[in-house]
């Protein structure tokens, strides 16, 4: 077969054929599906639709730590898999004639969109992991919609190719040594990027985090920081700082008064959307005690406001399931020490099963809604 404008025999490898594409495609599909489902979960926890926001569970305690860890691990693993998949099929880019029929042209257009969405999705995710946003569009919305586009495109692609996939699903004997070597190399690449990055969330892989942008134990009190107090303009609380709690019986408390209240301890992780997570021992006042004191109804939601100058995470809201959880604290201490400015001095929120972006630091105000 003549291959496009290229000479016959241009693509010499015997691996540019459906069986290789099917084997790699299955692994890639599993990684992308994991990534999509955990990504949706993260999106819902961060910005729940109105009908769902009062039903989000505060358990399991480390739920978000696990799902977001999986999101970033599967996303990173998908990168070498996608590379291998595209290499396997790229001779088809030079198919000749470029379009045999309208249906064929549409299918090729669909694949072009799918590949573009997939590449952009993994690229934006990887750069988010290293906290680098070199683009003018908002990351989260773009990543969310590209995720739908890529997954929808993938489903269409798989259904269009179903007969071919079915025909090459099973192994034929004898197998090809060349394919085994290729798949082994791809597997090794996936293993390498996984073990050198997963330590940012998996404790026992910590010594191997060669390529992870963060080690979960590097930072004040053995905890990383996403936004420092200096970056947030929150190095010192405003003069005369008091915690204001609004509700049926509003009140204010000084730091000394907060410290004199009954203190509780919670062992809870911070799990950042960017892929790192770390557990810590927090102590402070139970949020539900503060709400009870303000006469808040048991089903009330809470808006938490920070005194940070301005920033996308200066305000967060939480539903009653989190606010009433006995582990949810207005924390004053972490790992046995008073919170340093970078971790939210004088007070921060820490709650189970929540994205890090909602664990508001430098708290000045709690509003019962
Ligand atoms: N006020 C405020 N709180 C904040 C943030 C912020 O930018 N401003 N960043 C959040 C993010 S993205 C994370 S992951 C956690 C990190 O907490 P740490 O810096 O104490 O580890 O704080 C959260 N709380
Ligand atoms: Mo974060």
PDB file of N, CA, C and O in Angstrom, residues 243-281:
ATOM      1  N   UNK A 243     -11.667  36.555  66.376  1.00  0.00           N
ATOM      2  CA  UNK A 243     -12.518  35.712  65.542  1.00  0.00           C
ATOM      3  C   UNK A 243     -13.952  36.195  65.691  1.00  0.00           C
ATOM      4  O   UNK A 243     -14.468  36.283  66.804  1.00  0.00           O
ATOM      5  N   UNK A 244     -14.571  36.517  64.560  1.00  0.00           N
ATOM      6  CA  UNK A 244     -15.974  36.945  64.585  1.00  0.00           C
ATOM      7  C   UNK A 244     -16.846  35.775  64.161  1.00  0.00           C
ATOM      8  O   UNK A 244     -16.584  35.159  63.122  1.00  0.00           O
ATOM      9  N   UNK A 245     -17.851  35.455  64.947  1.00  0.00           N
ATOM     10  CA  UNK A 245     -18.796  34.416  64.566  1.00  0.00           C
ATOM     11  C   UNK A 245     -20.183  35.046  64.501  1.00  0.00           C
ATOM     12  O   UNK A 245     -20.648  35.623  65.477  1.00  0.00           O
ATOM     13  N   UNK A 246     -20.802  34.977  63.327  1.00  0.00           N
ATOM     14  CA  UNK A 246     -22.144  35.548  63.195  1.00  0.00           C
ATOM     15  C   UNK A 246     -23.172  34.426  63.219  1.00  0.00           C
ATOM     16  O   UNK A 246     -22.848  33.276  62.936  1.00  0.00           O
ATOM     17  N   UNK A 247     -24.390  34.751  63.565  1.00  0.00           N
ATOM     18  CA  UNK A 247     -25.449  33.751  63.679  1.00  0.00           C
ATOM     19  C   UNK A 247     -26.526  34.339  64.572  1.00  0.00           C
ATOM     20  O   UNK A 247     -26.500  35.537  64.853  1.00  0.00           O
ATOM     21  N   UNK A 248     -27.438  33.492  65.046  1.00  0.00           N
ATOM     22  CA  UNK A 248     -28.483  34.005  65.930  1.00  0.00           C
ATOM     23  C   UNK A 248     -27.907  34.723  67.166  1.00  0.00           C
ATOM     24  O   UNK A 248     -28.477  35.701  67.629  1.00  0.00           O
ATOM     25  N   UNK A 249     -26.773  34.232  67.710  1.00  0.00           N
ATOM     26  CA  UNK A 249     -26.139  34.901  68.855  1.00  0.00           C
ATOM     27  C   UNK A 249     -24.687  35.211  68.512  1.00  0.00           C
ATOM     28  O   UNK A 249     -23.773  34.479  68.903  1.00  0.00           O
ATOM     29  N   UNK A 250     -24.452  36.286  67.745  1.00  0.00           N
ATOM     30  CA  UNK A 250     -23.090  36.580  67.269  1.00  0.00           C
ATOM     31  C   UNK A 250     -22.146  36.909  68.434  1.00  0.00           C
ATOM     32  O   UNK A 250     -22.601  37.403  69.463  1.00  0.00           O
ATOM     33  N   UNK A 251     -20.862  36.625  68.249  1.00  0.00           N
ATOM     34  CA  UNK A 251     -19.883  36.962  69.291  1.00  0.00           C
ATOM     35  C   UNK A 251     -18.505  37.055  68.675  1.00  0.00           C
ATOM     36  O   UNK A 251     -18.308  36.709  67.503  1.00  0.00           O
ATOM     37  N   UNK A 252     -17.567  37.523  69.480  1.00  0.00           N
ATOM     38  CA  UNK A 252     -16.168  37.599  69.050  1.00  0.00           C
ATOM     39  C   UNK A 252     -15.282  36.987  70.114  1.00  0.00           C
ATOM     40  O   UNK A 252     -15.622  37.008  71.297  1.00  0.00           O
ATOM     41  N   UNK A 253     -14.153  36.425  69.704  1.00  0.00           N
ATOM     42  CA  UNK A 253     -13.211  35.832  70.652  1.00  0.00           C
ATOM     43  C   UNK A 253     -11.796  36.265  70.300  1.00  0.00           C
ATOM     44  O   UNK A 253     -11.425  36.292  69.125  1.00  0.00           O
ATOM     45  N   UNK A 254     -11.016  36.557  71.325  1.00  0.00           N
ATOM     46  CA  UNK A 254      -9.594  36.824  71.093  1.00  0.00           C
ATOM     47  C   UNK A 254      -8.870  35.481  71.010  1.00  0.00           C
ATOM     48  O   UNK A 254      -9.435  34.433  71.340  1.00  0.00           O
ATOM     49  N   UNK A 255      -7.617  35.538  70.598  1.00  0.00           N
ATOM     50  CA  UNK A 255      -6.851  34.299  70.502  1.00  0.00           C
ATOM     51  C   UNK A 255      -6.700  33.653  71.883  1.00  0.00           C
ATOM     52  O   UNK A 255      -6.795  32.428  72.029  1.00  0.00           O
ATOM     53  N   UNK A 256      -6.506  34.486  72.905  1.00  0.00           N
ATOM     54  CA  UNK A 256      -6.371  33.950  74.273  1.00  0.00           C
ATOM     55  C   UNK A 256      -7.657  33.225  74.676  1.00  0.00           C
ATOM     56  O   UNK A 256      -7.610  32.151  75.280  1.00  0.00           O
ATOM     57  N   UNK A 257      -8.791  33.813  74.328  1.00  0.00           N
ATOM     58  CA  UNK A 257     -10.070  33.178  74.683  1.00  0.00           C
ATOM     59  C   UNK A 257     -10.265  31.866  73.923  1.00  0.00           C
ATOM     60  O   UNK A 257     -10.751  30.876  74.478  1.00  0.00           O
ATOM     61  N   UNK A 258      -9.862  31.859  72.640  1.00  0.00           N
ATOM     62  CA  UNK A 258      -9.959  30.616  71.866  1.00  0.00           C
ATOM     63  C   UNK A 258      -9.068  29.538  72.474  1.00  0.00           C
ATOM     64  O   UNK A 258      -9.455  28.376  72.581  1.00  0.00           O
ATOM     65  N   UNK A 259      -7.871  29.930  72.866  1.00  0.00           N
ATOM     66  CA  UNK A 259      -6.911  28.970  73.425  1.00  0.00           C
ATOM     67  C   UNK A 259      -7.410  28.429  74.766  1.00  0.00           C
ATOM     68  O   UNK A 259      -7.087  27.306  75.149  1.00  0.00           O
ATOM     69  N   UNK A 260      -8.216  29.242  75.474  1.00  0.00           N
ATOM     70  CA  UNK A 260      -8.719  28.808  76.785  1.00  0.00           C
ATOM     71  C   UNK A 260      -9.905  27.860  76.658  1.00  0.00           C
ATOM     72  O   UNK A 260     -10.281  27.200  77.620  1.00  0.00           O
ATOM     73  N   UNK A 261     -10.495  27.776  75.461  1.00  0.00           N
ATOM     74  CA  UNK A 261     -11.635  26.865  75.282  1.00  0.00           C
ATOM     75  C   UNK A 261     -11.151  25.412  75.237  1.00  0.00           C
ATOM     76  O   UNK A 261      -9.957  25.148  75.100  1.00  0.00           O
ATOM     77  N   UNK A 262     -12.086  24.485  75.323  1.00  0.00           N
ATOM     78  CA  UNK A 262     -11.706  23.071  75.250  1.00  0.00           C
ATOM     79  C   UNK A 262     -11.031  22.787  73.904  1.00  0.00           C
ATOM     80  O   UNK A 262     -11.578  23.104  72.841  1.00  0.00           O
ATOM     81  N   UNK A 263      -9.832  22.195  73.948  1.00  0.00           N
ATOM     82  CA  UNK A 263      -9.074  21.904  72.730  1.00  0.00           C
ATOM     83  C   UNK A 263      -9.247  20.428  72.355  1.00  0.00           C
ATOM     84  O   UNK A 263      -9.238  19.564  73.217  1.00  0.00           O
ATOM     85  N   UNK A 264      -9.383  20.178  71.048  1.00  0.00           N
ATOM     86  CA  UNK A 264      -9.487  18.794  70.575  1.00  0.00           C
ATOM     87  C   UNK A 264      -8.359  18.514  69.594  1.00  0.00           C
ATOM     88  O   UNK A 264      -7.819  19.442  68.981  1.00  0.00           O
ATOM     89  N   UNK A 265      -8.049  17.236  69.460  1.00  0.00           N
ATOM     90  CA  UNK A 265      -7.004  16.841  68.516  1.00  0.00           C
ATOM     91  C   UNK A 265      -7.605  16.053  67.372  1.00  0.00           C
ATOM     92  O   UNK A 265      -8.480  15.214  67.590  1.00  0.00           O
ATOM     93  N   UNK A 266      -7.149  16.299  66.135  1.00  0.00           N
ATOM     94  CA  UNK A 266      -7.568  15.505  64.976  1.00  0.00           C
ATOM     95  C   UNK A 266      -6.339  15.154  64.157  1.00  0.00           C
ATOM     96  O   UNK A 266      -5.500  16.013  63.895  1.00  0.00           O
ATOM     97  N   UNK A 267      -6.292  13.903  63.740  1.00  0.00           N
ATOM     98  CA  UNK A 267      -5.231  13.465  62.831  1.00  0.00           C
ATOM     99  C   UNK A 267      -5.848  13.530  61.432  1.00  0.00           C
ATOM    100  O   UNK A 267      -6.679  12.680  61.083  1.00  0.00           O
ATOM    101  N   UNK A 268      -5.501  14.552  60.652  1.00  0.00           N
ATOM    102  CA  UNK A 268      -6.159  14.731  59.346  1.00  0.00           C
ATOM    103  C   UNK A 268      -5.157  15.126  58.280  1.00  0.00           C
ATOM    104  O   UNK A 268      -4.219  15.868  58.546  1.00  0.00           O
ATOM    105  N   UNK A 269      -5.388  14.643  57.048  1.00  0.00           N
ATOM    106  CA  UNK A 269      -4.488  15.033  55.968  1.00  0.00           C
ATOM    107  C   UNK A 269      -4.914  16.346  55.305  1.00  0.00           C
ATOM    108  O   UNK A 269      -6.088  16.697  55.329  1.00  0.00           O
ATOM    109  N   UNK A 270      -3.920  17.014  54.727  1.00  0.00           N
ATOM    110  CA  UNK A 270      -4.204  18.058  53.739  1.00  0.00           C
ATOM    111  C   UNK A 270      -3.966  17.384  52.410  1.00  0.00           C
ATOM    112  O   UNK A 270      -2.912  16.784  52.193  1.00  0.00           O
ATOM    113  N   UNK A 271      -4.953  17.432  51.528  1.00  0.00           N
ATOM    114  CA  UNK A 271      -4.807  16.806  50.223  1.00  0.00           C
ATOM    115  C   UNK A 271      -5.067  17.873  49.172  1.00  0.00           C
ATOM    116  O   UNK A 271      -6.195  18.276  48.945  1.00  0.00           O
ATOM    117  N   UNK A 272      -3.987  18.333  48.571  1.00  0.00           N
ATOM    118  CA  UNK A 272      -4.091  19.420  47.605  1.00  0.00           C
ATOM    119  C   UNK A 272      -4.555  18.874  46.258  1.00  0.00           C
ATOM    120  O   UNK A 272      -4.171  17.775  45.862  1.00  0.00           O
ATOM    121  N   UNK A 273      -5.351  19.656  45.543  1.00  0.00           N
ATOM    122  CA  UNK A 273      -5.784  19.226  44.213  1.00  0.00           C
ATOM    123  C   UNK A 273      -4.589  19.001  43.295  1.00  0.00           C
ATOM    124  O   UNK A 273      -4.680  18.250  42.332  1.00  0.00           O
ATOM    125  N   UNK A 274      -3.483  19.656  43.599  1.00  0.00           N
ATOM    126  CA  UNK A 274      -2.323  19.532  42.715  1.00  0.00           C
ATOM    127  C   UNK A 274      -1.570  18.224  42.889  1.00  0.00           C
ATOM    128  O   UNK A 274      -0.566  17.989  42.227  1.00  0.00           O
ATOM    129  N   UNK A 275      -2.046  17.375  43.794  1.00  0.00           N
ATOM    130  CA  UNK A 275      -1.504  16.029  43.823  1.00  0.00           C
ATOM    131  C   UNK A 275      -0.707  15.647  45.047  1.00  0.00           C
ATOM    132  O   UNK A 275      -0.443  14.472  45.248  1.00  0.00           O
ATOM    133  N   UNK A 276      -0.300  16.588  45.885  1.00  0.00           N
ATOM    134  CA  UNK A 276       0.434  16.172  47.085  1.00  0.00           C
ATOM    135  C   UNK A 276      -0.541  16.066  48.240  1.00  0.00           C
ATOM    136  O   UNK A 276      -1.583  16.718  48.270  1.00  0.00           O
ATOM    137  N   UNK A 277      -0.197  15.230  49.184  1.00  0.00           N
ATOM    138  CA  UNK A 277      -0.993  15.161  50.395  1.00  0.00           C
ATOM    139  C   UNK A 277      -0.091  14.787  51.547  1.00  0.00           C
ATOM    140  O   UNK A 277       0.954  14.156  51.354  1.00  0.00           O
ATOM    141  N   UNK A 278      -0.482  15.196  52.739  1.00  0.00           N
ATOM    142  CA  UNK A 278       0.310  14.898  53.923  1.00  0.00           C
ATOM    143  C   UNK A 278      -0.591  14.903  55.141  1.00  0.00           C
ATOM    144  O   UNK A 278      -1.488  15.746  55.249  1.00  0.00           O
ATOM    145  N   UNK A 279      -0.368  13.960  56.022  1.00  0.00           N
ATOM    146  CA  UNK A 279      -1.146  13.900  57.255  1.00  0.00           C
ATOM    147  C   UNK A 279      -0.494  14.757  58.330  1.00  0.00           C
ATOM    148  O   UNK A 279       0.719  14.979  58.301  1.00  0.00           O
ATOM    149  N   UNK A 280      -1.286  15.255  59.269  1.00  0.00           N
ATOM    150  CA  UNK A 280      -0.724  16.031  60.369  1.00  0.00           C
ATOM    151  C   UNK A 280      -1.639  15.907  61.582  1.00  0.00           C
ATOM    152  O   UNK A 280      -2.777  15.468  61.464  1.00  0.00           O
ATOM    153  N   UNK A 281      -1.082  16.257  62.733  1.00  0.00           N
ATOM    154  CA  UNK A 281      -1.845  16.241  63.976  1.00  0.00           C
ATOM    155  C   UNK A 281      -2.233  17.684  64.298  1.00  0.00           C
ATOM    156  O   UNK A 281      -1.380  18.529  64.531  1.00  0.00           O
TER     157      UNK A 281
END
